[in-house]
Amino acid sequence: DQPRSRGLGDVYKRQGKIRLTWEQHLEPGGFVPGFIINAMLLDIPHRSLLNFRELLKHDKYQQMEFVFSEQGEVLGIGVPQAL
């Protein structure tokens, strides 16, 4: 069996805060001991979010902002318009 991974994420604004939800489905393929799966369930999302935080520190992302609808859904990402 081949390993498979499928995931989806959602970013939205609620109560003045940006929220991120993330769902991941992993099929490791073959037999993998439970303790390894349990470690991966915690380690992979944590490391991914830490890497995402580091990525956002790069200069090219410093002026970017999420654009939200009135309902808090993400409409896009871009450089804010001057008022």
CSV table of N, CA, C and O in Angstrom, one decimal:
chain,number,residue,atom,x,y,z
A,1,ASP,N,0.8,-1.2,0.0
A,1,ASP,CA,0.0,0.0,0.0
A,1,ASP,C,0.9,1.3,0.0
A,1,ASP,O,1.9,1.3,0.7
A,2,GLN,N,0.5,2.2,-0.8
A,2,GLN,CA,1.2,3.5,-0.8
A,2,GLN,C,0.6,4.5,0.2
A,2,GLN,O,-0.6,4.5,0.4
A,3,PRO,N,1.5,5.2,0.8
A,3,PRO,CA,1.0,6.3,1.8
A,3,PRO,C,0.2,7.3,1.1
A,3,PRO,O,0.5,7.7,-0.1
A,4,ARG,N,-0.8,7.9,1.8
A,4,ARG,CA,-1.6,8.9,1.2
A,4,ARG,C,-1.8,10.0,2.3
A,4,ARG,O,-1.9,9.6,3.5
A,5,SER,N,-2.0,11.2,1.9
A,5,SER,CA,-2.3,12.3,2.8
A,5,SER,C,-3.2,13.2,2.1
A,5,SER,O,-3.0,13.6,0.9
A,6,ARG,N,-4.2,13.7,2.8
A,6,ARG,CA,-5.2,14.6,2.2
A,6,ARG,C,-5.5,15.6,3.3
A,6,ARG,O,-5.7,15.2,4.5
A,7,GLY,N,-5.5,16.9,3.0
A,7,GLY,CA,-5.8,17.8,4.0
A,7,GLY,C,-6.5,19.1,3.5
A,7,GLY,O,-6.5,19.3,2.3
A,8,LEU,N,-7.2,19.8,4.4
A,8,LEU,CA,-7.8,21.0,4.0
A,8,LEU,C,-7.8,22.0,5.1
A,8,LEU,O,-7.7,21.6,6.3
A,9,GLY,N,-7.8,23.2,4.8
A,9,GLY,CA,-7.7,24.2,5.9
A,9,GLY,C,-8.7,25.4,5.6
A,9,GLY,O,-9.2,25.5,4.4
A,10,ASP,N,-9.0,26.1,6.6
A,10,ASP,CA,-9.9,27.2,6.4
A,10,ASP,C,-9.4,28.4,7.3
A,10,ASP,O,-9.1,28.1,8.5
A,11,VAL,N,-9.4,29.6,6.8
A,11,VAL,CA,-9.0,30.7,7.6
A,11,VAL,C,-10.2,31.7,7.6
A,11,VAL,O,-10.9,31.9,6.6
A,12,TYR,N,-10.6,32.2,8.8
A,12,TYR,CA,-11.7,33.1,8.9
A,12,TYR,C,-11.5,34.0,10.1
A,12,TYR,O,-10.7,33.8,10.9
A,13,LYS,N,-12.3,35.0,10.1
A,13,LYS,CA,-12.2,36.0,11.2
A,13,LYS,C,-13.5,35.9,12.1
A,13,LYS,O,-14.6,35.9,11.6
A,14,ARG,N,-13.3,35.8,13.4
A,14,ARG,CA,-14.4,35.7,14.3
A,14,ARG,C,-14.0,36.4,15.6
A,14,ARG,O,-12.9,36.2,16.1
A,15,GLN,N,-14.9,37.2,16.1
A,15,GLN,CA,-14.7,38.0,17.3
A,15,GLN,C,-13.4,38.7,17.3
A,15,GLN,O,-12.6,38.8,18.2
A,16,GLY,N,-13.0,39.3,16.1
A,16,GLY,CA,-11.9,40.1,16.0
A,16,GLY,C,-10.6,39.4,15.9
A,16,GLY,O,-9.5,40.0,15.8
A,17,LYS,N,-10.6,38.0,15.8
A,17,LYS,CA,-9.4,37.2,15.7
A,17,LYS,C,-9.4,36.4,14.5
A,17,LYS,O,-10.5,36.0,14.0
A,18,ILE,N,-8.2,36.1,13.9
A,18,ILE,CA,-8.1,35.3,12.8
A,18,ILE,C,-8.0,33.8,13.3
A,18,ILE,O,-7.2,33.5,14.2
A,19,ARG,N,-8.9,33.0,12.8
A,19,ARG,CA,-8.9,31.6,13.2
A,19,ARG,C,-8.5,30.7,12.0
A,19,ARG,O,-8.8,31.0,10.9
A,20,LEU,N,-7.8,29.6,12.3
A,20,LEU,CA,-7.4,28.6,11.3
A,20,LEU,C,-7.9,27.3,11.8
A,20,LEU,O,-7.6,26.9,12.9
A,21,THR,N,-8.6,26.6,10.9
A,21,THR,CA,-9.0,25.2,11.2
A,21,THR,C,-8.3,24.4,10.1
A,21,THR,O,-8.1,24.8,9.0
A,22,TRP,N,-7.9,23.2,10.5
A,22,TRP,CA,-7.1,22.3,9.7
A,22,TRP,C,-7.5,20.9,9.9
A,22,TRP,O,-7.5,20.4,11.0
A,23,GLU,N,-7.8,20.2,8.8
A,23,GLU,CA,-8.2,18.8,8.9
A,23,GLU,C,-7.2,18.0,8.0
A,23,GLU,O,-6.9,18.4,6.9
A,24,GLN,N,-6.7,16.9,8.6
A,24,GLN,CA,-5.8,16.1,7.8
A,24,GLN,C,-6.2,14.6,7.9
A,24,GLN,O,-6.6,14.1,9.0
A,25,HIS,N,-6.1,13.9,6.8
A,25,HIS,CA,-6.3,12.5,6.8
A,25,HIS,C,-5.1,11.8,6.2
A,25,HIS,O,-4.6,12.1,5.2
A,26,LEU,N,-4.6,10.9,7.0
A,26,LEU,CA,-3.3,10.2,6.6
A,26,LEU,C,-3.6,8.7,6.5
A,26,LEU,O,-4.3,8.1,7.4
A,27,GLU,N,-3.2,8.1,5.4
A,27,GLU,CA,-3.2,6.6,5.3
A,27,GLU,C,-1.7,6.2,5.1
A,27,GLU,O,-1.2,6.4,4.0
A,28,PRO,N,-1.1,5.7,6.2
A,28,PRO,CA,0.4,5.5,6.1
A,28,PRO,C,0.8,4.4,5.1
A,28,PRO,O,1.9,4.3,4.7
A,29,GLY,N,-0.1,3.5,4.8
A,29,GLY,CA,0.2,2.4,3.9
A,29,GLY,C,0.9,1.3,4.7
A,29,GLY,O,2.0,1.6,5.3
A,30,GLY,N,0.4,0.1,4.7
A,30,GLY,CA,1.0,-1.0,5.4
A,30,GLY,C,0.8,-0.8,6.9
A,30,GLY,O,0.1,0.0,7.4
A,31,PHE,N,1.6,-1.6,7.7
A,31,PHE,CA,1.4,-1.5,9.2
A,31,PHE,C,2.4,-0.5,9.7
A,31,PHE,O,3.6,-0.5,9.4
A,32,VAL,N,1.9,0.4,10.6
A,32,VAL,CA,2.7,1.4,11.3
A,32,VAL,C,2.2,1.3,12.7
A,32,VAL,O,1.0,1.4,13.0
A,33,PRO,N,3.1,1.1,13.7
A,33,PRO,CA,2.7,1.0,15.1
A,33,PRO,C,2.0,2.2,15.6
A,33,PRO,O,2.2,3.4,15.2
A,34,GLY,N,1.0,2.0,16.5
A,34,GLY,CA,0.2,3.0,17.0
A,34,GLY,C,0.9,4.2,17.6
A,34,GLY,O,0.5,5.3,17.5
A,35,PHE,N,2.0,3.9,18.3
A,35,PHE,CA,2.8,5.0,19.0
A,35,PHE,C,3.4,6.0,18.0
A,35,PHE,O,3.5,7.2,18.2
A,36,ILE,N,3.7,5.5,16.8
A,36,ILE,CA,4.2,6.3,15.8
A,36,ILE,C,3.1,7.2,15.2
A,36,ILE,O,3.3,8.4,15.0
A,37,ILE,N,2.0,6.6,14.9
A,37,ILE,CA,0.8,7.4,14.4
A,37,ILE,C,0.4,8.4,15.4
A,37,ILE,O,0.2,9.6,15.1
A,38,ASN,N,0.4,8.1,16.7
A,38,ASN,CA,0.0,9.1,17.7
A,38,ASN,C,1.0,10.2,17.8
A,38,ASN,O,0.6,11.4,17.9
A,39,ALA,N,2.2,9.9,17.7
A,39,ALA,CA,3.3,11.0,17.7
A,39,ALA,C,3.1,11.9,16.5
A,39,ALA,O,3.2,13.1,16.6
A,40,MET,N,2.8,11.3,15.3
A,40,MET,CA,2.6,12.1,14.1
A,40,MET,C,1.4,13.0,14.2
A,40,MET,O,1.4,14.1,13.7
A,41,LEU,N,0.3,12.5,14.8
A,41,LEU,CA,-0.9,13.3,14.9
A,41,LEU,C,-0.6,14.6,15.6
A,41,LEU,O,-1.3,15.6,15.4
A,42,LEU,N,0.3,14.7,16.6
A,42,LEU,CA,0.6,15.9,17.3
A,42,LEU,C,1.8,16.6,16.6
A,42,LEU,O,1.8,17.9,16.6
A,43,ASP,N,2.8,15.9,16.2
A,43,ASP,CA,4.0,16.5,15.7
A,43,ASP,C,3.8,17.2,14.3
A,43,ASP,O,4.3,18.4,14.1
A,44,ILE,N,3.1,16.6,13.4
A,44,ILE,CA,3.0,17.2,12.0
A,44,ILE,C,2.3,18.5,12.0
A,44,ILE,O,2.8,19.5,11.5
A,45,PRO,N,1.1,18.6,12.7
A,45,PRO,CA,0.4,19.9,12.7
A,45,PRO,C,1.2,21.0,13.4
A,45,PRO,O,1.3,22.1,12.9
A,46,HIS,N,1.8,20.6,14.5
A,46,HIS,CA,2.6,21.6,15.3
A,46,HIS,C,3.8,22.1,14.5
A,46,HIS,O,4.0,23.3,14.4
A,47,ARG,N,4.5,21.2,13.9
A,47,ARG,CA,5.7,21.6,13.1
A,47,ARG,C,5.3,22.5,11.9
A,47,ARG,O,5.9,23.4,11.5
A,48,SER,N,4.2,22.1,11.2
A,48,SER,CA,3.7,22.8,10.1
A,48,SER,C,3.3,24.2,10.4
A,48,SER,O,3.6,25.1,9.7
A,49,LEU,N,2.6,24.4,11.5
A,49,LEU,CA,2.2,25.8,11.9
A,49,LEU,C,3.5,26.6,12.3
A,49,LEU,O,3.5,27.8,12.0
A,50,LEU,N,4.4,26.0,13.0
A,50,LEU,CA,5.7,26.7,13.3
A,50,LEU,C,6.4,27.1,12.0
A,50,LEU,O,6.9,28.3,11.9
A,51,ASN,N,6.4,26.2,11.0
A,51,ASN,CA,7.1,26.6,9.7
A,51,ASN,C,6.3,27.7,9.0
A,51,ASN,O,6.9,28.5,8.4
A,52,PHE,N,5.0,27.6,9.1
A,52,PHE,CA,4.1,28.6,8.5
A,52,PHE,C,4.4,30.0,9.1
A,52,PHE,O,4.5,31.0,8.4
A,53,ARG,N,4.5,30.0,10.4
A,53,ARG,CA,4.8,31.3,11.1
A,53,ARG,C,6.2,31.8,10.7
A,53,ARG,O,6.3,33.0,10.4
A,54,GLU,N,7.2,31.0,10.5
A,54,GLU,CA,8.5,31.4,10.0
A,54,GLU,C,8.4,31.9,8.6
A,54,GLU,O,9.0,32.9,8.2
A,55,LEU,N,7.6,31.3,7.8
A,55,LEU,CA,7.5,31.7,6.4
A,55,LEU,C,6.9,33.1,6.3
A,55,LEU,O,7.3,33.9,5.5
A,56,LEU,N,5.9,33.4,7.2
A,56,LEU,CA,5.3,34.7,7.2
A,56,LEU,C,6.2,35.8,7.6
A,56,LEU,O,5.9,37.0,7.4
A,57,LYS,N,7.3,35.5,8.2
A,57,LYS,CA,8.3,36.5,8.6
A,57,LYS,C,9.1,37.0,7.4
A,57,LYS,O,9.8,38.1,7.5
A,58,HIS,N,9.1,36.4,6.3
A,58,HIS,CA,9.9,36.8,5.1
A,58,HIS,C,9.4,38.2,4.6
A,58,HIS,O,8.2,38.5,4.7
A,59,ASP,N,10.3,39.0,4.1
A,59,ASP,CA,10.0,40.3,3.7
A,59,ASP,C,8.8,40.4,2.7
A,59,ASP,O,8.0,41.3,2.9
A,60,LYS,N,8.7,39.5,1.8
A,60,LYS,CA,7.7,39.6,0.8
A,60,LYS,C,6.3,39.5,1.3
A,60,LYS,O,5.3,39.8,0.7
A,61,TYR,N,6.1,39.0,2.6
A,61,TYR,CA,4.8,38.8,3.2
A,61,TYR,C,4.5,39.9,4.2
A,61,TYR,O,3.4,39.9,4.7
A,62,GLN,N,5.4,40.8,4.5
A,62,GLN,CA,5.2,41.7,5.6
A,62,GLN,C,4.1,42.7,5.3
A,62,GLN,O,3.4,43.1,6.3
A,63,GLN,N,3.8,43.0,4.1
A,63,GLN,CA,2.7,44.0,3.8
A,63,GLN,C,1.4,43.3,3.4
A,63,GLN,O,0.4,44.0,3.2
A,64,MET,N,1.4,42.0,3.4
A,64,MET,CA,0.2,41.3,3.0
A,64,MET,C,-0.8,41.2,4.1
A,64,MET,O,-0.5,41.1,5.3
A,65,GLU,N,-2.1,41.2,3.8
A,65,GLU,CA,-3.2,41.1,4.7
A,65,GLU,C,-4.3,40.2,4.1
A,65,GLU,O,-4.5,40.2,2.9
A,66,PHE,N,-5.0,39.5,5.0
A,66,PHE,CA,-6.2,38.8,4.5
A,66,PHE,C,-7.3,39.8,4.3
A,66,PHE,O,-7.4,40.8,5.0
A,67,VAL,N,-8.1,39.6,3.2
A,67,VAL,CA,-9.3,40.4,2.9
A,67,VAL,C,-10.5,39.6,3.3
A,67,VAL,O,-10.7,38.5,2.8
A,68,PHE,N,-11.3,40.1,4.3
A,68,PHE,CA,-12.4,39.3,4.8
A,68,PHE,C,-13.8,39.9,4.3
A,68,PHE,O,-13.9,41.1,4.1
A,69,SER,N,-14.7,39.1,4.2
A,69,SER,CA,-16.1,39.5,3.9
A,69,SER,C,-16.7,40.0,5.2
A,69,SER,O,-16.1,39.8,6.3
A,70,GLU,N,-17.9,40.6,5.2
A,70,GLU,CA,-18.5,41.0,6.4
A,70,GLU,C,-18.9,39.8,7.3
A,70,GLU,O,-19.0,39.9,8.6
A,71,GLN,N,-19.0,38.6,6.7
A,71,GLN,CA,-19.3,37.4,7.5
A,71,GLN,C,-18.0,36.8,8.1
A,71,GLN,O,-18.1,35.8,8.8
A,72,GLY,N,-16.8,37.3,7.7
A,72,GLY,CA,-15.6,36.8,8.3
A,72,GLY,C,-14.9,35.8,7.4
A,72,GLY,O,-13.9,35.2,7.8
A,73,GLU,N,-15.4,35.6,6.2
A,73,GLU,CA,-14.8,34.6,5.3
A,73,GLU,C,-13.7,35.3,4.5
A,73,GLU,O,-13.8,36.5,4.2
A,74,VAL,N,-12.6,34.5,4.2
A,74,VAL,CA,-11.5,35.1,3.4
A,74,VAL,C,-11.9,35.3,2.0
A,74,VAL,O,-12.4,34.4,1.3
A,75,LEU,N,-11.7,36.5,1.5
A,75,LEU,CA,-12.0,36.8,0.1
A,75,LEU,C,-10.7,36.8,-0.8
A,75,LEU,O,-10.8,36.6,-2.0
A,76,GLY,N,-9.6,37.0,-0.1
A,76,GLY,CA,-8.3,37.0,-0.8
A,76,GLY,C,-7.2,37.5,0.1
A,76,GLY,O,-7.4,37.7,1.3
A,77,ILE,N,-6.0,37.6,-0.5
A,77,ILE,CA,-4.9,38.1,0.3
A,77,ILE,C,-4.2,39.1,-0.6
A,77,ILE,O,-4.1,38.9,-1.8
A,78,GLY,N,-3.8,40.2,0.0
A,78,GLY,CA,-3.2,41.2,-0.8
A,78,GLY,C,-2.6,42.3,0.0
A,78,GLY,O,-2.6,42.3,1.2
A,79,VAL,N,-2.0,43.3,-0.7
A,79,VAL,CA,-1.5,44.5,0.0
A,79,VAL,C,-2.6,45.5,0.2
A,79,VAL,O,-3.4,45.7,-0.6
A,80,PRO,N,-2.7,46.0,1.5
A,80,PRO,CA,-3.8,46.9,1.8
A,80,PRO,C,-3.8,48.1,0.9
A,80,PRO,O,-2.7,48.7,0.6
A,81,GLN,N,-5.0,48.6,0.6
A,81,GLN,CA,-5.1,49.8,-0.2
A,81,GLN,C,-5.0,51.0,0.7
A,81,GLN,O,-5.5,51.1,1.8
A,82,ALA,N,-4.3,52.1,0.2
A,82,ALA,CA,-4.1,53.3,1.0
A,82,ALA,C,-5.5,54.0,1.0
A,82,ALA,O,-6.2,54.0,0.1
A,83,LEU,N,-5.8,54.6,2.2
A,83,LEU,CA,-7.1,55.3,2.3
A,83,LEU,C,-7.0,56.7,1.9
A,83,LEU,O,-6.1,57.4,1.9
